[in-house]
Structure formats: structure tokens, C-alpha cells
mmCIF file with all atom_site columns, N, CA and C in Angstrom:
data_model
loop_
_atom_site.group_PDB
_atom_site.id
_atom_site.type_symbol
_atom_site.label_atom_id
_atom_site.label_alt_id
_atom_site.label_comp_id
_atom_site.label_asym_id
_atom_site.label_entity_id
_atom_site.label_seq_id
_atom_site.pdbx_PDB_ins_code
_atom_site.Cartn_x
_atom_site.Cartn_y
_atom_site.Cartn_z
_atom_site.occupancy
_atom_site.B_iso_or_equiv
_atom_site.pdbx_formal_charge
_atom_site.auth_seq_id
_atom_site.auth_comp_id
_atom_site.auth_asym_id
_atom_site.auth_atom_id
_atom_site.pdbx_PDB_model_num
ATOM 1   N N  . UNK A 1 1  ? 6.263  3.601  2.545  1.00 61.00 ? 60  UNK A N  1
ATOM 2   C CA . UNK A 1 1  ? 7.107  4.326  3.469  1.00 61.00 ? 60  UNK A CA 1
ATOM 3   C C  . UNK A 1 1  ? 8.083  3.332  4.114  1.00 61.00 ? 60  UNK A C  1
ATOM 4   N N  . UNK A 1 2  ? 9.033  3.704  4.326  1.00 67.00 ? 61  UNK A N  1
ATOM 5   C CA . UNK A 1 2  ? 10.236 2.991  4.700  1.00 67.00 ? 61  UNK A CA 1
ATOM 6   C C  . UNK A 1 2  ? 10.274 2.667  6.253  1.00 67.00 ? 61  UNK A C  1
ATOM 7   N N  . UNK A 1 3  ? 10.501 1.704  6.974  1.00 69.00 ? 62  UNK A N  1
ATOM 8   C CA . UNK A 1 3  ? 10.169 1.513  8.296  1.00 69.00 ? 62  UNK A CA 1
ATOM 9   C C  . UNK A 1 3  ? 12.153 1.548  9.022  1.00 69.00 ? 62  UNK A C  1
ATOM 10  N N  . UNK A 1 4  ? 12.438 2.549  9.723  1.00 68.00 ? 63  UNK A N  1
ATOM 11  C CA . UNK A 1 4  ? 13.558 2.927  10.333 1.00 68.00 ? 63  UNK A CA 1
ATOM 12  C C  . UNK A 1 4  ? 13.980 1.439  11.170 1.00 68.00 ? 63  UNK A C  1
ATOM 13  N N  . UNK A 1 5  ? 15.227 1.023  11.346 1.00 80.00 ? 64  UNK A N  1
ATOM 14  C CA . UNK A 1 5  ? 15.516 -0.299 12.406 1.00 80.00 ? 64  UNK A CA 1
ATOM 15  C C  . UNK A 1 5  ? 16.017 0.866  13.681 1.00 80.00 ? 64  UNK A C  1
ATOM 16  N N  . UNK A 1 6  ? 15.379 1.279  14.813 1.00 81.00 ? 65  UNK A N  1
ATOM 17  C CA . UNK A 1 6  ? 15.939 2.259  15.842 1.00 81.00 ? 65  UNK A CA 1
ATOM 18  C C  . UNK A 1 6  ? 15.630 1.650  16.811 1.00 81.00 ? 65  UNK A C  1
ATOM 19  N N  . UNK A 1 7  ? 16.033 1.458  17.511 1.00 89.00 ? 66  UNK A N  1
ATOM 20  C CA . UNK A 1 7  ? 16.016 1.168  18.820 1.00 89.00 ? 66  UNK A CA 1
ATOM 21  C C  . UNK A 1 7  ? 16.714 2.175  20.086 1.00 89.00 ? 66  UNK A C  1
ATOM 22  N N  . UNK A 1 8  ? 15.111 2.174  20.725 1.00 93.00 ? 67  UNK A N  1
ATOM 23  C CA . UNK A 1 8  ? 15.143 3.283  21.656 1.00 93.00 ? 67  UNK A CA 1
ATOM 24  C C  . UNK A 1 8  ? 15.575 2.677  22.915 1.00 93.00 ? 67  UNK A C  1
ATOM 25  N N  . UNK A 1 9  ? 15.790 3.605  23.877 1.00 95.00 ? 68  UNK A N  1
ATOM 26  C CA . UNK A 1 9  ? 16.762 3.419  24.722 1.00 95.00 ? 68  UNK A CA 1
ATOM 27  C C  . UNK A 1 9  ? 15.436 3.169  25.928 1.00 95.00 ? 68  UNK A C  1
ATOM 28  N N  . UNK A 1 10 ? 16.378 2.678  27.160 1.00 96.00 ? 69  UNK A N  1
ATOM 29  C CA . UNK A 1 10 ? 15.193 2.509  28.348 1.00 96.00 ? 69  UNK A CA 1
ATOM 30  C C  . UNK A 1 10 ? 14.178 3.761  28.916 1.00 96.00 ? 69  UNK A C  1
ATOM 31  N N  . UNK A 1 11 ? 14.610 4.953  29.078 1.00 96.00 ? 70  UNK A N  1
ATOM 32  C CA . UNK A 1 11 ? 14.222 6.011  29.265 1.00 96.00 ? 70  UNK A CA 1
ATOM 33  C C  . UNK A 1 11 ? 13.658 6.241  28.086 1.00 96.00 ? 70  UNK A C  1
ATOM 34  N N  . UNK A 1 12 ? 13.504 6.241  27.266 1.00 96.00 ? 71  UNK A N  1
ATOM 35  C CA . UNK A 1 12 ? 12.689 6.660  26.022 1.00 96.00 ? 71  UNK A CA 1
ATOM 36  C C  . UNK A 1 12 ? 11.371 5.671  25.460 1.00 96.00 ? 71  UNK A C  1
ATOM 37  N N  . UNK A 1 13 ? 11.372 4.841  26.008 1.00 95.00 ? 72  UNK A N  1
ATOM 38  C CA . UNK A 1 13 ? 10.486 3.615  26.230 1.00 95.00 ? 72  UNK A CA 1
ATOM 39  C C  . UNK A 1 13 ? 9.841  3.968  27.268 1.00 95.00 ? 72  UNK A C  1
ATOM 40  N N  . UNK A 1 14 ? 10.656 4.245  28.456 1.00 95.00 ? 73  UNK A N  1
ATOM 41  C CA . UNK A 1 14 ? 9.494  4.692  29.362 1.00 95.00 ? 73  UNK A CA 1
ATOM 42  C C  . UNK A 1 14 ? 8.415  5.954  29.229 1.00 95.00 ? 73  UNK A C  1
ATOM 43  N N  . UNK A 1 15 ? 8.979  6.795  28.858 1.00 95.00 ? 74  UNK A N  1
ATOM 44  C CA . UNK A 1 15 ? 8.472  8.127  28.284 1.00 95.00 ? 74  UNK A CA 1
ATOM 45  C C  . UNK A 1 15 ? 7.345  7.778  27.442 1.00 95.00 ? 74  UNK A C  1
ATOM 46  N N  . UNK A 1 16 ? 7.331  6.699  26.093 1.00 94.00 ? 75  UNK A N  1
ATOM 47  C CA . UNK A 1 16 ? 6.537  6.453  25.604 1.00 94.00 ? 75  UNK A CA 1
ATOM 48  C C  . UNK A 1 16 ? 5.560  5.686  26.158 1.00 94.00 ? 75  UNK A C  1
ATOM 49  N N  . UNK A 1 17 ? 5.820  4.883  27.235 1.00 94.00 ? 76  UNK A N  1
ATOM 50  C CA . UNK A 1 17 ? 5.263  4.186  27.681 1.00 94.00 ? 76  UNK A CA 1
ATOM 51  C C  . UNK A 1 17 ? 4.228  5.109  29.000 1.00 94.00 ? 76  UNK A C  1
ATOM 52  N N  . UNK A 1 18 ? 4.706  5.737  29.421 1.00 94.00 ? 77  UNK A N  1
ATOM 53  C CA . UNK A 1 18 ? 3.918  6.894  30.518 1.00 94.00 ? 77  UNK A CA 1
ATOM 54  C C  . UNK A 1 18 ? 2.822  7.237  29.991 1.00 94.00 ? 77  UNK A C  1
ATOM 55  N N  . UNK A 1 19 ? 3.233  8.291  28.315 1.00 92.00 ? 78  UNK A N  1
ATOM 56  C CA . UNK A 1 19 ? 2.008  8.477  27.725 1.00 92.00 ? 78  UNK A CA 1
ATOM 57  C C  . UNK A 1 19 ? 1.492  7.804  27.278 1.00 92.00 ? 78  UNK A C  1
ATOM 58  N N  . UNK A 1 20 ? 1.224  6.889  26.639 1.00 90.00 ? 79  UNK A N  1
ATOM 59  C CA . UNK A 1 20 ? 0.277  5.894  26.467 1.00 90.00 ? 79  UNK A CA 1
ATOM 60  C C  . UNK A 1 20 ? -0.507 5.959  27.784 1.00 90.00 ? 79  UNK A C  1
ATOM 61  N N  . UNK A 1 21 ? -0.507 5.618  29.035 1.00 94.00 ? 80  UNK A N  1
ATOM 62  C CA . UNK A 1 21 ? -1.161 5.413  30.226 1.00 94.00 ? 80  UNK A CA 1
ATOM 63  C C  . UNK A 1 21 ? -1.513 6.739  29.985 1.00 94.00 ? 80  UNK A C  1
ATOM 64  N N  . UNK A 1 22 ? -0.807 7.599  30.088 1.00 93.00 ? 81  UNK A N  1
ATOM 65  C CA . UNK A 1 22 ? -1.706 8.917  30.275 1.00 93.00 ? 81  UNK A CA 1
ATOM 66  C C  . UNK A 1 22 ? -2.617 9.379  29.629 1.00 93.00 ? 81  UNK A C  1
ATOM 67  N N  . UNK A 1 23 ? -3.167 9.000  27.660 1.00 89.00 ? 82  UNK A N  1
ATOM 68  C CA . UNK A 1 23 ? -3.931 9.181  27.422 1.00 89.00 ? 82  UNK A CA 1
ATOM 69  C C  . UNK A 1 23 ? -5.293 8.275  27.470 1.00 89.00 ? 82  UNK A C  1
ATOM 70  N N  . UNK A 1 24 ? -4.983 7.145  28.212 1.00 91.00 ? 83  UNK A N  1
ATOM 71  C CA . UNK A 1 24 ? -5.625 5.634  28.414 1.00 91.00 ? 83  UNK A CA 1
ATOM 72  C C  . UNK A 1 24 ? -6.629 6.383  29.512 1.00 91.00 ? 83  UNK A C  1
ATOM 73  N N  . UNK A 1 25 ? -6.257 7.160  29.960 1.00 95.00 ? 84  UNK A N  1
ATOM 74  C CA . UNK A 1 25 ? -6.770 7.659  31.532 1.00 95.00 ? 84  UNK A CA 1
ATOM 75  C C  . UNK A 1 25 ? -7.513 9.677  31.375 1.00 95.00 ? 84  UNK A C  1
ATOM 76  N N  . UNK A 1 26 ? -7.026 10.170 30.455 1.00 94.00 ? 85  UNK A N  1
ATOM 77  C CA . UNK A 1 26 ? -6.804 11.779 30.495 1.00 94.00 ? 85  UNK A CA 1
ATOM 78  C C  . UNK A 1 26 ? -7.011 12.336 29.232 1.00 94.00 ? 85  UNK A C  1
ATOM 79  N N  . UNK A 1 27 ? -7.796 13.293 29.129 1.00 90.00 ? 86  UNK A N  1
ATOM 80  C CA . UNK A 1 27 ? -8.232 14.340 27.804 1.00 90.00 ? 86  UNK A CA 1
ATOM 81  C C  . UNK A 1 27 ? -7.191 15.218 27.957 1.00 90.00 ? 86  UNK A C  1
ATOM 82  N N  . UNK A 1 28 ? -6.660 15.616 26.395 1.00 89.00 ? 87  UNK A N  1
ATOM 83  C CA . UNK A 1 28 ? -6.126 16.473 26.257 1.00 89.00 ? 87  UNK A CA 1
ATOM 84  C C  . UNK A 1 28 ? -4.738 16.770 26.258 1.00 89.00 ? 87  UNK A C  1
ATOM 85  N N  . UNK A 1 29 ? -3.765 17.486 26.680 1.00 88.00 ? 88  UNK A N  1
ATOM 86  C CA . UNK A 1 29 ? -2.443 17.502 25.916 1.00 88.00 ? 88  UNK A CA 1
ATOM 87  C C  . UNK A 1 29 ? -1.329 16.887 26.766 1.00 88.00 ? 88  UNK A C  1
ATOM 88  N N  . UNK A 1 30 ? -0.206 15.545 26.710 1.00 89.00 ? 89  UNK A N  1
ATOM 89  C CA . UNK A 1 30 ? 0.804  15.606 27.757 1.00 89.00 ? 89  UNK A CA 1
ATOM 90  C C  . UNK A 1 30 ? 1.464  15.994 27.452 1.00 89.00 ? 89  UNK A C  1
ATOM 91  N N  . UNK A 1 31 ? 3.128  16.455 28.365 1.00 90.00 ? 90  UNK A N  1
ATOM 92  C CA . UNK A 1 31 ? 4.241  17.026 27.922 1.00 90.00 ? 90  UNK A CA 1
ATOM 93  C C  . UNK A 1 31 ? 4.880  15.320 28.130 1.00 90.00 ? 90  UNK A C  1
ATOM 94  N N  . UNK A 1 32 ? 6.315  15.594 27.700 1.00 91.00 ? 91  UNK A N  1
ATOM 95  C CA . UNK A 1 32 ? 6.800  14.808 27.751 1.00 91.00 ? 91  UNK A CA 1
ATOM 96  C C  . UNK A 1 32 ? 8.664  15.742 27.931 1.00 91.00 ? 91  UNK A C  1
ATOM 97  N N  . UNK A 1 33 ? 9.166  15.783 28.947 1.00 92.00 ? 92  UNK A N  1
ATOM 98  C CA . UNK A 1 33 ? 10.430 16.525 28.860 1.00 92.00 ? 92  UNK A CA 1
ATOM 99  C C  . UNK A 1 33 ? 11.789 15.069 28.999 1.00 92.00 ? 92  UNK A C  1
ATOM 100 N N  . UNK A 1 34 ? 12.439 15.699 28.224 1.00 94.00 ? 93  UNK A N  1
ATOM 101 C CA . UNK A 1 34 ? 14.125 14.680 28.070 1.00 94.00 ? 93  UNK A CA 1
ATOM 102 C C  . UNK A 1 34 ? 15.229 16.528 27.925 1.00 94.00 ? 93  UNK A C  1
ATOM 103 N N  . UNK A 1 35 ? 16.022 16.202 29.025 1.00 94.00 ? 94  UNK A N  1
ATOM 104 C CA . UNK A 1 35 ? 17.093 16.897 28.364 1.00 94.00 ? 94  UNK A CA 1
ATOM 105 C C  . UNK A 1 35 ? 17.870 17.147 27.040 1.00 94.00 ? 94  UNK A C  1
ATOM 106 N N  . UNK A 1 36 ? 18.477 18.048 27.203 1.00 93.00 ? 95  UNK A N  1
ATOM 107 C CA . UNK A 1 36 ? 19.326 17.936 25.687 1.00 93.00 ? 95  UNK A CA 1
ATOM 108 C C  . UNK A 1 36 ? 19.863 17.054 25.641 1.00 93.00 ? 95  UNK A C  1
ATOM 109 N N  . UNK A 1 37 ? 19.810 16.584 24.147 1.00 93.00 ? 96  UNK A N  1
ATOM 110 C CA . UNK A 1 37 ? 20.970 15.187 24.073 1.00 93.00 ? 96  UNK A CA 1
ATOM 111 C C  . UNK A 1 37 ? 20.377 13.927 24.249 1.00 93.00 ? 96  UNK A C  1
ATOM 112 N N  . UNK A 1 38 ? 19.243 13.548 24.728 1.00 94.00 ? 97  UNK A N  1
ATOM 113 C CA . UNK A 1 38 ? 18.378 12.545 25.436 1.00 94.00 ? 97  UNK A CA 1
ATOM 114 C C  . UNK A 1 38 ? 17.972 11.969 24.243 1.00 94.00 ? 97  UNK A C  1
ATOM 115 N N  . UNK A 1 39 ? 17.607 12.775 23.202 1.00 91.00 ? 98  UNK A N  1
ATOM 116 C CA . UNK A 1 39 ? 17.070 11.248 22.032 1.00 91.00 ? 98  UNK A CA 1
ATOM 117 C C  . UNK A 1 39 ? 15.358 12.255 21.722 1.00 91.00 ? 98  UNK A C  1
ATOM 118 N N  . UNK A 1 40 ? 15.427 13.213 21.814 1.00 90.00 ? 99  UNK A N  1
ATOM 119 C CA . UNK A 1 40 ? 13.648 13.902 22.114 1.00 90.00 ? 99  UNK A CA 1
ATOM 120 C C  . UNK A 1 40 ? 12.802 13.476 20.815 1.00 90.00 ? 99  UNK A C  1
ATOM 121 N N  . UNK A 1 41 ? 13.956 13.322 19.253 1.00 87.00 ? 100 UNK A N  1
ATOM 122 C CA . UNK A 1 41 ? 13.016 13.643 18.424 1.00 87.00 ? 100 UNK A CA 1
ATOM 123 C C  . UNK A 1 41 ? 12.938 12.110 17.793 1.00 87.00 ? 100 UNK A C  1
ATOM 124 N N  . UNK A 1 42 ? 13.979 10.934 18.563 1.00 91.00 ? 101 UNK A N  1
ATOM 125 C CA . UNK A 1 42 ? 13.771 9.435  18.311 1.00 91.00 ? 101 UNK A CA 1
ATOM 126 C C  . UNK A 1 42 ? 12.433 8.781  19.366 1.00 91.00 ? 101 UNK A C  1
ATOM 127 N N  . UNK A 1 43 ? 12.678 9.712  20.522 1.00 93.00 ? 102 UNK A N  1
ATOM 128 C CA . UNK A 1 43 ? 11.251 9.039  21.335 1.00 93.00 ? 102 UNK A CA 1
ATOM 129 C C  . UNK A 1 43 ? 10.111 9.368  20.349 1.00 93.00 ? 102 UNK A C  1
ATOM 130 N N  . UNK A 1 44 ? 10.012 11.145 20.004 1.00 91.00 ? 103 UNK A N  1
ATOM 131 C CA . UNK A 1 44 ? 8.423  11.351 19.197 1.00 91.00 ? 103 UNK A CA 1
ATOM 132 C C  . UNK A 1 44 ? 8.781  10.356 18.272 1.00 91.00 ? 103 UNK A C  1
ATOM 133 N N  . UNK A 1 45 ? 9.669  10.112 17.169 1.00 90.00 ? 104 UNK A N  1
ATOM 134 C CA . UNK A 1 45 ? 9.898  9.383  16.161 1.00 90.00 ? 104 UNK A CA 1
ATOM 135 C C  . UNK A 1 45 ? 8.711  7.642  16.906 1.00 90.00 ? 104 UNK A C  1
ATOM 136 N N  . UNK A 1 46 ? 9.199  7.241  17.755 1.00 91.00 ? 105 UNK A N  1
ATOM 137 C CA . UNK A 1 46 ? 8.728  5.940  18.511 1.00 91.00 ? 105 UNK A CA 1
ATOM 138 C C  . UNK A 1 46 ? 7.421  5.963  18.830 1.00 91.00 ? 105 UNK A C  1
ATOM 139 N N  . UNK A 1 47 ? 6.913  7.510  19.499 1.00 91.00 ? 106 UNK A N  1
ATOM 140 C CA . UNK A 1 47 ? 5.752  7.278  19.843 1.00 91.00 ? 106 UNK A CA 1
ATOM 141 C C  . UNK A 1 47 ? 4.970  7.218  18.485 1.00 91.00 ? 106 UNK A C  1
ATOM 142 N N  . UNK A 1 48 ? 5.232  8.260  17.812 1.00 90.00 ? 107 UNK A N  1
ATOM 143 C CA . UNK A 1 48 ? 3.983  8.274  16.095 1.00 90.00 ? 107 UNK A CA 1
ATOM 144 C C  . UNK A 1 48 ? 4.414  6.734  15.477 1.00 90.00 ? 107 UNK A C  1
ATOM 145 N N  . UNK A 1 49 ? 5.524  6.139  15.560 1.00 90.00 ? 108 UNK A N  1
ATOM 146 C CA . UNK A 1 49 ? 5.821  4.850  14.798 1.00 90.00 ? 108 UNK A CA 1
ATOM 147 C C  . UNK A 1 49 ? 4.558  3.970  16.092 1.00 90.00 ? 108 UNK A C  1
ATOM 148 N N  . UNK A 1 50 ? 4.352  3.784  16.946 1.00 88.00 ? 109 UNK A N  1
ATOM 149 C CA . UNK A 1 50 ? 3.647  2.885  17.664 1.00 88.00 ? 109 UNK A CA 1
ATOM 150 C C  . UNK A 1 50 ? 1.813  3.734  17.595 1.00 88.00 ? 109 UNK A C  1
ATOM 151 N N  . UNK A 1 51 ? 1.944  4.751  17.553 1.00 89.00 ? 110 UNK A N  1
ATOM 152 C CA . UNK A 1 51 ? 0.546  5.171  17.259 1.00 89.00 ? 110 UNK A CA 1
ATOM 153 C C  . UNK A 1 51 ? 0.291  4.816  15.620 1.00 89.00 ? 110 UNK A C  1
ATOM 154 N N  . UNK A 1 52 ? 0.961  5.184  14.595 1.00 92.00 ? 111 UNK A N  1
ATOM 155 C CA . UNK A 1 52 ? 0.716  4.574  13.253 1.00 92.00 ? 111 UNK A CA 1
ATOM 156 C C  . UNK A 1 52 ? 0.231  3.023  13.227 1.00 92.00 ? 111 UNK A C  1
ATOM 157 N N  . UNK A 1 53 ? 1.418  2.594  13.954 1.00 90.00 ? 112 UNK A N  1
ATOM 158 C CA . UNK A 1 53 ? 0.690  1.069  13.588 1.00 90.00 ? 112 UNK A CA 1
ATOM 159 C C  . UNK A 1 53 ? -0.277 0.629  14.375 1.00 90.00 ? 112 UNK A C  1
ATOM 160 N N  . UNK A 1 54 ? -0.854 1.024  15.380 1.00 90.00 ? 113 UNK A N  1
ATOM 161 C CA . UNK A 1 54 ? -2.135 1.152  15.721 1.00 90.00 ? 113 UNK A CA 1
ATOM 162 C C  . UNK A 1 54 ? -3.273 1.672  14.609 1.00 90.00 ? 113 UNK A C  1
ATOM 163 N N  . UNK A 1 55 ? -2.886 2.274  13.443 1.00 95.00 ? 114 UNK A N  1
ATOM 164 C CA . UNK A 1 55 ? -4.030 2.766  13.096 1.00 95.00 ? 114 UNK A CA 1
ATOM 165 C C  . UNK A 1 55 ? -4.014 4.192  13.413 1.00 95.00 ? 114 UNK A C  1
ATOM 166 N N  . UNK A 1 56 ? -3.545 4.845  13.743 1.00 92.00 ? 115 UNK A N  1
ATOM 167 C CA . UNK A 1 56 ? -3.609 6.556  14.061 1.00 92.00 ? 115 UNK A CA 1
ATOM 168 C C  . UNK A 1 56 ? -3.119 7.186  12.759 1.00 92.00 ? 115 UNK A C  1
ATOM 169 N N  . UNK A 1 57 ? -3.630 8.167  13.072 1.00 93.00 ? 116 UNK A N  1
ATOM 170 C CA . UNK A 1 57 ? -2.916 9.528  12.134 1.00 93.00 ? 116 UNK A CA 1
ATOM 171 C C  . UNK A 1 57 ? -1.798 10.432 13.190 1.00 93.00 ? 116 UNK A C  1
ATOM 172 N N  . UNK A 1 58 ? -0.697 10.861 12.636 1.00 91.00 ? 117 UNK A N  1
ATOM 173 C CA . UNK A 1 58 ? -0.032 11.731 13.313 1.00 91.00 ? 117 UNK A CA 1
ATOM 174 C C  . UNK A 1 58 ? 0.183  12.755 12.496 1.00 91.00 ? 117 UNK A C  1
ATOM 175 N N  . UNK A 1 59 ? 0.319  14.037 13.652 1.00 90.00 ? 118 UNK A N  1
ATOM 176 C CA . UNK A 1 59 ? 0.338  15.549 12.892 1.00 90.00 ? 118 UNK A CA 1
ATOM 177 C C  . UNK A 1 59 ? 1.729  15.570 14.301 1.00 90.00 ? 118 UNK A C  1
ATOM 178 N N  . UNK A 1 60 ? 2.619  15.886 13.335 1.00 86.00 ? 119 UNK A N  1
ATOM 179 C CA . UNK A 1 60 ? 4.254  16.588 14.562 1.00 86.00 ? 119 UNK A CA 1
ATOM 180 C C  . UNK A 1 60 ? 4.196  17.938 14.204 1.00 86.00 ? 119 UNK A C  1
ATOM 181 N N  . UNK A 1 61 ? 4.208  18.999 14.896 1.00 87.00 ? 120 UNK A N  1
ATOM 182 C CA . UNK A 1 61 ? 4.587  20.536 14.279 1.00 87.00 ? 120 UNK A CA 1
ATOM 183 C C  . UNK A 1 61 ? 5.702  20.823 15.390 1.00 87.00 ? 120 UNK A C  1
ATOM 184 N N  . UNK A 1 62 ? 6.906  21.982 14.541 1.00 86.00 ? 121 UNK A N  1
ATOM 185 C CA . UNK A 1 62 ? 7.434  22.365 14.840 1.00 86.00 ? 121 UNK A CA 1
ATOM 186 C C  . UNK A 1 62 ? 7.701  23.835 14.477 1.00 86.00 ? 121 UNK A C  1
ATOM 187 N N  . UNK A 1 63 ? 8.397  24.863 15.173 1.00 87.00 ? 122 UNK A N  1
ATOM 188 C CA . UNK A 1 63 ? 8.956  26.120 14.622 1.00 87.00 ? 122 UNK A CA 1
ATOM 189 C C  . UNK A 1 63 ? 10.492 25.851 14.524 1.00 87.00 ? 122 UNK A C  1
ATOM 190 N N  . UNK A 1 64 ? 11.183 24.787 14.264 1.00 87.00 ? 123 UNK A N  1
ATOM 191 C CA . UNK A 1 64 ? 12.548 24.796 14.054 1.00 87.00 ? 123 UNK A CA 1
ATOM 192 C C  . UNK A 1 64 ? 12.487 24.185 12.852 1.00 87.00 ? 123 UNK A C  1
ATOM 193 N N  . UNK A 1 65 ? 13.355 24.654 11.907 1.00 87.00 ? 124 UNK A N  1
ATOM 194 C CA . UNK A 1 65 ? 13.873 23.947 10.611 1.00 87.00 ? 124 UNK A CA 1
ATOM 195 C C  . UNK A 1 65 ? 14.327 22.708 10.772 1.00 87.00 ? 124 UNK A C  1
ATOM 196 N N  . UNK A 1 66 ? 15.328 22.903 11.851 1.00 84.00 ? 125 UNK A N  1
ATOM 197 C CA . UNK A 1 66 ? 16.231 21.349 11.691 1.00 84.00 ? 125 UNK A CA 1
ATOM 198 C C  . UNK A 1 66 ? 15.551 20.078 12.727 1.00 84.00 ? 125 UNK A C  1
ATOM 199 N N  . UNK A 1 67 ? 14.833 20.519 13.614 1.00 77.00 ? 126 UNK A N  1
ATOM 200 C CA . UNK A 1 67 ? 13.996 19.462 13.840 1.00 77.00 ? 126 UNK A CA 1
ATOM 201 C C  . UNK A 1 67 ? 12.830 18.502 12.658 1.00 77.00 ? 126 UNK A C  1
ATOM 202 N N  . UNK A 1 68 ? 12.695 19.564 11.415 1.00 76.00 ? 127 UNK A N  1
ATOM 203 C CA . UNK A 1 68 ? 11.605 19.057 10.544 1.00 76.00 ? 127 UNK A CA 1
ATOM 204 C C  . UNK A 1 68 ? 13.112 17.954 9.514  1.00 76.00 ? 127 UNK A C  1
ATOM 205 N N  . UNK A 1 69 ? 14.035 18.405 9.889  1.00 79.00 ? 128 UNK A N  1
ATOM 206 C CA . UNK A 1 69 ? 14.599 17.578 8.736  1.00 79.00 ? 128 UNK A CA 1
ATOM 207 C C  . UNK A 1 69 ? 15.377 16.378 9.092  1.00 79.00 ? 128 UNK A C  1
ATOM 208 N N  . UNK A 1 70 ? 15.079 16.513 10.644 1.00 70.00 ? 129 UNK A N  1
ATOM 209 C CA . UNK A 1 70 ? 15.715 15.046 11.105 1.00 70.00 ? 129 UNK A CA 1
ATOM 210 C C  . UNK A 1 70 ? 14.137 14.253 11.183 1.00 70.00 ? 129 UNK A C  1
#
């Protein structure tokens, strides 16, 4: 699998960085909200790229087409 060169922005680092603490601490599901335009599907992109290389499995679901094809 091909590893993306992206670099996320400060707010999107933090976001990833929140949850991480939040599941370090908490069962069960966080949200994570960014406005439109904010980068939503490069942060998930960041968080499953930093949970993978930990060793995780990731499952993303969506009901939009064009979110599955970015």
C-alpha cells in the first residue's frame, strides 16, 4: 500500500491528538466535528494512518459515494 506525503494542518493534529487522549481515558464512541472545508476526511485519513502504524485495524463507513472515493 502506498503511504500518502500529507501534511495536516495544526487544527487537524489537534483533533487527532484530543482523540487519542480520549480513548486513552474513555469506552466507546468520540465525535470529532471540523466545519466544511476544514480537511474532515485528511484528519480521518491521519487518524487511521497513525492507528495503522500502531498496529490497528481500521473500518471507515460512510453513506456518501464521494467521501468513499476520496
Amino acid at each position: 500500500m502506498q503511504k500518502l506525503d500529507i501534511h495536516l494542518r495544526d487544527y487537524q493534529l489537534g483533533a487527532i491528538d484530543a482523540t487519542r487522549a480520549w480513548f486513552r481515558s474513555h469506552q466507546g464512541s468520540p465525535v470529532i466535528v471540523h466545519p466544511t472545508g476544514s480537511g474532515k476526511s485528511v484528519t480521518i485519513g491521519g487518524l487511521c494512518q497513525m492507528a495503522v502504524d500502531a498496529g490497528s485495524r481500521v473500518l471507515v463507513l460512510t453513506h456518501v459515494a464521494e467521501l468513499v472515493e476520496q
